[in-house]
Short mmCIF file of C-alpha atoms in Angstrom, two decimals:
data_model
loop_
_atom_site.label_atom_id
_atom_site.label_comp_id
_atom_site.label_asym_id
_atom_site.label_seq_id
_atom_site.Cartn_x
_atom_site.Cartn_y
_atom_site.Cartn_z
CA UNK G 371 36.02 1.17 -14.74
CA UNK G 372 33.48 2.72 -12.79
CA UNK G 373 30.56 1.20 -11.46
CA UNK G 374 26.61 3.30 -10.93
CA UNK G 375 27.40 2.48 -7.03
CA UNK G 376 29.83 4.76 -6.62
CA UNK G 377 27.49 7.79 -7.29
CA UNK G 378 25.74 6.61 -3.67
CA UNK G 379 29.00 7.63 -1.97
CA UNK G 380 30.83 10.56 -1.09
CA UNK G 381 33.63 11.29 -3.40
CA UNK G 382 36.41 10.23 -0.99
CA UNK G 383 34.53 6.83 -0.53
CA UNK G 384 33.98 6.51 -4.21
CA UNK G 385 37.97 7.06 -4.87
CA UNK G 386 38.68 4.35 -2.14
CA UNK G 387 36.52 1.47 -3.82
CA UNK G 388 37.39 2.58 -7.32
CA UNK G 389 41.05 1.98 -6.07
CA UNK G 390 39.99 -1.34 -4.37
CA UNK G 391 38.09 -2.25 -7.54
CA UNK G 392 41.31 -1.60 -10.04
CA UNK G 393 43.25 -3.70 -7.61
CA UNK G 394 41.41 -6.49 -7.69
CA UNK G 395 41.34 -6.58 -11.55
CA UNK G 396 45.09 -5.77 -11.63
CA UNK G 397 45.94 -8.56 -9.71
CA UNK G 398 43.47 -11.12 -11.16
CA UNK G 399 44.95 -10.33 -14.77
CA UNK G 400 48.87 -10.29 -13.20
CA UNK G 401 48.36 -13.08 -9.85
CA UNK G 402 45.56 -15.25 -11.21
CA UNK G 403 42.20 -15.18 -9.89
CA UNK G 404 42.51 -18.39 -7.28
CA UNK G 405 45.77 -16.72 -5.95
CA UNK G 406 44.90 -13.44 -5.17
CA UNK G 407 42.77 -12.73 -1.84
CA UNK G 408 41.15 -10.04 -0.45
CA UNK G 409 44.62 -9.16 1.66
CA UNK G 410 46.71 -8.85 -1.61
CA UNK G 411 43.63 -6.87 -3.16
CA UNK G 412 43.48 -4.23 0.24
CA UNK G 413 47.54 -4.01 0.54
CA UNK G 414 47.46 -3.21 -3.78
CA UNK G 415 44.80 -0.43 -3.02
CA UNK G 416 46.74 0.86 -0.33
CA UNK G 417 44.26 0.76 2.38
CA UNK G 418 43.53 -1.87 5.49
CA UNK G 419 41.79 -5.34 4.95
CA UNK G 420 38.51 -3.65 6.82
CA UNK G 421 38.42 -1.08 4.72
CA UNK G 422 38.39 -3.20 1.73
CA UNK G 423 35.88 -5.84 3.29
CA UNK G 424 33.49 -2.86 4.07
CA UNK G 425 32.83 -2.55 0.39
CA UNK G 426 33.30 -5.86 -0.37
CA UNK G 427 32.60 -9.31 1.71
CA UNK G 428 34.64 -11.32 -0.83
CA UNK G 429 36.58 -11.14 -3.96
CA UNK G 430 33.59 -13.08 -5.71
CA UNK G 431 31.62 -9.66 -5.20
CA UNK G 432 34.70 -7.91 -7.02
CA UNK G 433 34.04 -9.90 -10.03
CA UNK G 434 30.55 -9.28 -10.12
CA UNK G 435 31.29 -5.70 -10.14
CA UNK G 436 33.19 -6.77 -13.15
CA UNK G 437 30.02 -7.81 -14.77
CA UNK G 438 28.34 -5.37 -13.36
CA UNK G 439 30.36 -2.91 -15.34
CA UNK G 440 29.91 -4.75 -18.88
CA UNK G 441 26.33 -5.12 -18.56
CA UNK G 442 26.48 -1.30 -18.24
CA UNK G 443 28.36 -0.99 -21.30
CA UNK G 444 26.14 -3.00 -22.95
CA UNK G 445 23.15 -0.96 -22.32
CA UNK G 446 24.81 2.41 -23.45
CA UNK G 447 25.94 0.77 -26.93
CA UNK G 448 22.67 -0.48 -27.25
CA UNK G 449 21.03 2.71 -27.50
CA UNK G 450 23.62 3.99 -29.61
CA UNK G 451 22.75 1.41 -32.35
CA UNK G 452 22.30 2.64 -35.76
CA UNK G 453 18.53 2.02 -37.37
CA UNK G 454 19.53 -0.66 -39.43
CA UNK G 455 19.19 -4.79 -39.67
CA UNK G 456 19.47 -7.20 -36.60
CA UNK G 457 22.37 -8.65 -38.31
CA UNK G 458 24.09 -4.82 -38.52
CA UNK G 459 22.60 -4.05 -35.55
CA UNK G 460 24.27 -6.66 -33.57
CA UNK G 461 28.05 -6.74 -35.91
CA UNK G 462 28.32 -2.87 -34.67
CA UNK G 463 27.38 -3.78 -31.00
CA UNK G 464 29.83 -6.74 -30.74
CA UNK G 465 32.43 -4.52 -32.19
CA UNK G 466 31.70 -1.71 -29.73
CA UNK G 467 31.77 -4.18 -26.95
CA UNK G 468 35.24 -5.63 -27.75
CA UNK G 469 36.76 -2.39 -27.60
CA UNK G 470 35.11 -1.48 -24.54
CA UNK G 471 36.45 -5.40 -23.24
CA UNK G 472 39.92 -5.12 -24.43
CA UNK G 473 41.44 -3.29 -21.38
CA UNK G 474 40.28 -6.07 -19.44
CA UNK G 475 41.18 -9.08 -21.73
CA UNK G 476 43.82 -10.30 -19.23
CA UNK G 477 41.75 -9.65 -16.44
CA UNK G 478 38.61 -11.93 -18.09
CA UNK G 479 41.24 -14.35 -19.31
CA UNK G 480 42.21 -14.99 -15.60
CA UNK G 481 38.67 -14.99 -14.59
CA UNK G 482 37.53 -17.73 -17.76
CA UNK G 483 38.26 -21.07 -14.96
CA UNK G 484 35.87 -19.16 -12.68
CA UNK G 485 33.79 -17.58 -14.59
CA UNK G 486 32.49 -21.17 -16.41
CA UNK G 487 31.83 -22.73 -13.39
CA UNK G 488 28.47 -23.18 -12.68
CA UNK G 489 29.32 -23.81 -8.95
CA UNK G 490 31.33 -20.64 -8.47
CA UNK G 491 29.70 -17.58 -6.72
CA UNK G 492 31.69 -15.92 -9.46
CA UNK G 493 30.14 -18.01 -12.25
CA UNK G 494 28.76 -16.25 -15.10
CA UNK G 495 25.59 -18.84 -14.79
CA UNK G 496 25.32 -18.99 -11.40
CA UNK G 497 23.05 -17.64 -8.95
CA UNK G 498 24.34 -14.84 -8.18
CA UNK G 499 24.86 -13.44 -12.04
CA UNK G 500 21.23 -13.83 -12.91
CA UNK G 501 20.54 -9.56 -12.61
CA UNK G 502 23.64 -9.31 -14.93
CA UNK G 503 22.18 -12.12 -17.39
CA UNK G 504 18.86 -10.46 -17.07
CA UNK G 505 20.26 -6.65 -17.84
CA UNK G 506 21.96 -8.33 -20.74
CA UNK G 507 18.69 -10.00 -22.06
CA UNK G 508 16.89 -6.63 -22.26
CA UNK G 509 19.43 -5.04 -24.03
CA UNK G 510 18.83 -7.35 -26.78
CA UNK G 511 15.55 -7.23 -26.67
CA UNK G 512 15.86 -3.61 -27.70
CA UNK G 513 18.69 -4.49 -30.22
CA UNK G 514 16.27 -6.90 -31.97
CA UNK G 515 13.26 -4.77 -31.60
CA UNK G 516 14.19 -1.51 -32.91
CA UNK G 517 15.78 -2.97 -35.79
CA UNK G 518 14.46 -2.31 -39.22
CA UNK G 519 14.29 -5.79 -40.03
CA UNK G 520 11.96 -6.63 -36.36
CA UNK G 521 10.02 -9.63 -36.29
CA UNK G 522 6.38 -9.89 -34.95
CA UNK G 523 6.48 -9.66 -31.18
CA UNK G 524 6.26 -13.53 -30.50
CA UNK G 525 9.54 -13.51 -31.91
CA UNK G 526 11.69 -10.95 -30.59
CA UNK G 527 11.98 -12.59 -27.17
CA UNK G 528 13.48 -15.66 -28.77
CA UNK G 529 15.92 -14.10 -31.03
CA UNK G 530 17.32 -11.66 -27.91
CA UNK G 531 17.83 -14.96 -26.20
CA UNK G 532 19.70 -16.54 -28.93
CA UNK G 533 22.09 -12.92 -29.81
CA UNK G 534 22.85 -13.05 -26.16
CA UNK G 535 23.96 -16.43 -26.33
CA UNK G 536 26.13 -15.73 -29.64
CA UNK G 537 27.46 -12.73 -27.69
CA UNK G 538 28.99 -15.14 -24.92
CA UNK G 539 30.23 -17.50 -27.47
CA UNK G 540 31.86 -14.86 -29.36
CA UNK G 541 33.96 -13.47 -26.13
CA UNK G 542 34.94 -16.84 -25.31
CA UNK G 543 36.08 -17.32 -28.95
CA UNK G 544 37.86 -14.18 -28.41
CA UNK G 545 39.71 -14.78 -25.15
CA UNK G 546 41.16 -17.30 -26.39
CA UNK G 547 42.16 -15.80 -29.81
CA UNK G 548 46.31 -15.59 -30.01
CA UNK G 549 46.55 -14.40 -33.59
CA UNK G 550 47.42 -11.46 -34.17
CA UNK G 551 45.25 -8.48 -33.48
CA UNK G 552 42.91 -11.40 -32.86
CA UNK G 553 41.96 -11.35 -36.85
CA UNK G 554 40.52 -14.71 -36.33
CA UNK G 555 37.28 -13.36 -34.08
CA UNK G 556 36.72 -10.58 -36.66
CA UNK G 557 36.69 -13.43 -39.30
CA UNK G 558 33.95 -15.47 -37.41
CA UNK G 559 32.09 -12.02 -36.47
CA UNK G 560 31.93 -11.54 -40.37
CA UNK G 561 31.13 -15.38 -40.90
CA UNK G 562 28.06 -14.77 -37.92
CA UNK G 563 26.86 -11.35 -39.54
CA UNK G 564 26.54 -12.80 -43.05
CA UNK G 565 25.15 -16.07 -41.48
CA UNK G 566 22.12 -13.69 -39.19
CA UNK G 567 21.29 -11.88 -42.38
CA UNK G 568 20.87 -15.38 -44.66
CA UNK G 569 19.04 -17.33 -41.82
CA UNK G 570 17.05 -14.12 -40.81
CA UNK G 571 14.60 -14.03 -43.76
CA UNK G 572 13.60 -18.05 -42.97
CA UNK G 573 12.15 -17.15 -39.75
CA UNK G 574 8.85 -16.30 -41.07
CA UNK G 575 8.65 -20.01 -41.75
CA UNK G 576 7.02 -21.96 -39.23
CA UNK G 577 9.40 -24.49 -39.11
CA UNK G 578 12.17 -22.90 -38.88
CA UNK G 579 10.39 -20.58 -35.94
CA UNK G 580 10.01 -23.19 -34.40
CA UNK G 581 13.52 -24.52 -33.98
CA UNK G 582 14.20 -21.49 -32.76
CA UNK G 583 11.72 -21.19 -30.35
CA UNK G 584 13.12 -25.14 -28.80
CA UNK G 585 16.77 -23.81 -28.46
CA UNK G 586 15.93 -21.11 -26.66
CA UNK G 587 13.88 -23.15 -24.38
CA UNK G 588 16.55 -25.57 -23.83
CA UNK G 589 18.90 -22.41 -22.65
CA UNK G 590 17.07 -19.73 -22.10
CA UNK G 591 17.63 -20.14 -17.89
CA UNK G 592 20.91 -20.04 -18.77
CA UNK G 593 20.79 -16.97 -20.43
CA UNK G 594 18.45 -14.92 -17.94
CA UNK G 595 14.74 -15.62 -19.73
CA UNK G 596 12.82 -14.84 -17.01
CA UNK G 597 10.29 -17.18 -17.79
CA UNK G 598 12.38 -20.12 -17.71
CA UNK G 599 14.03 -19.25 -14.76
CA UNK G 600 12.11 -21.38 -12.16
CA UNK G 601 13.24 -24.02 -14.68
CA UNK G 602 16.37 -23.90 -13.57
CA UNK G 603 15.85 -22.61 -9.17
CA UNK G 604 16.46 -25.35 -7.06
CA UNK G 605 19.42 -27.10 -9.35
CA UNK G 606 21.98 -24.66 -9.09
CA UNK G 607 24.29 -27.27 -7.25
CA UNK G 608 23.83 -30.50 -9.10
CA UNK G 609 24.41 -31.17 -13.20
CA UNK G 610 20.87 -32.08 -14.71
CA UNK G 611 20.76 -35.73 -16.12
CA UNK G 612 18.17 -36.48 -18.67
CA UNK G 613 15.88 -33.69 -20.06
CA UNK G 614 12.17 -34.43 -20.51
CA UNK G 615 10.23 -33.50 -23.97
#
């Protein structure tokens, strides 16, 4: 796993926090996330606790590298996308993305507690994720806009909001998938294909647009909309109660 940082650095530097980097997500998938600390992570790298602090303050900032990383992936599959429907467009990226993942299953496994806790510096909806969830956002605004089947531009921002929130539900679905050669997440990636390319033709109904559209109001600052963002600044250490109209 390699991260764009490390082209800032001299090669010896690079080396050193790839190392660091591989130890960290070693011992996350082997240790467990809440038991390993930044000591384990430096001795595992083979260099001095410094060292390893000088590229990063905390182990938090190791798993954002982590995310980092798969938003990266995400934009290179992206524009490898064949021209074809949204529903294609995103069954080939999910694929992609899985097998790209799959080295790291234990490692994300380990990091699920964390990772789903809004509270956590290393929470995939927390503060400190929002570049990742907003990286992640645009790629599927270009999924859903160079697809054959595009809607009209008041559309596409919706639907990219809603594939990106299928896309987190599917790797949950998938971490914690025991059978074998997880068969069950390719079933319900076949079940959410078909599904896209039934539902997709009712969009150009106003109803049905507009359902849409309320979802992804309800969690698009979840999901990195921009927009809706300042929705959600100011919260990000107490649960919401009731939700207005």
């Amino acid at each position: 796993m390699e991260s764009s940082e490390t082209g800032k650095l001299t090669q010896k530097a690079a080396l050193t926090r790839q190392r660091i980097v591989d130890a960290a997500l070693h011992l996350f998938a082997t240790k467990g996330y809440d038991q390993t600390t930044m000591r384990d992570i430096a001795a595992a790298a083979n260099c001095s606790l410094g060292l390893a602090y000088r590229y990063f303050a905390s182990k938090e900032e190791l798993v954002l590298e982590l995310y980092q990383w798969l938003a990266t992936q995400l934009e290179e599959q992206v524009r490898l996308l064949p021209a074809a429907s949204i529903a294609d467009r995103f069954r080939h990226l999910m694929r992609e993305l899985l097998v790209v993942m799959a080295p790291h299953r234990l490692t994300l496994v380990a990091l699920s507690g964390a990772a789903l806790n809004p509270l956590s510096r290393a929470g995939v909806f927390g503060v400190e994720g929002t570049e990742v969830r907003r990286r992640a956002r645009a790629s599927y605004l270009i999924l859903v806009s160079e697809a054959r089947d595009a809607p009209r531009t008041s559309q596409v921002d919706d639907l990219a909001t809603l594939l990106y929130g299928l896309q987190l539900a599917l790797v949950l679905f998938w971490l914690q998938d025991l059978s074998k050669g997880t068969q069950r997440t390719q079933e319900l990636l076949k079940f959410v294909h078909e599904l896209l390319g039934r539902l997709r033709p009712f969009l150009r109904l106003p109803w049905a647009a507009q359902l849409v559209a309320r979802f992804v109001q309800i969690v698009g600052p979840l999901l990195g909309r921009e927009e809706d963002l300042a929705l959600s600044q100011g919260d990000q250490y107490t649960f919401p109660g009731e939700y207005g109209e």
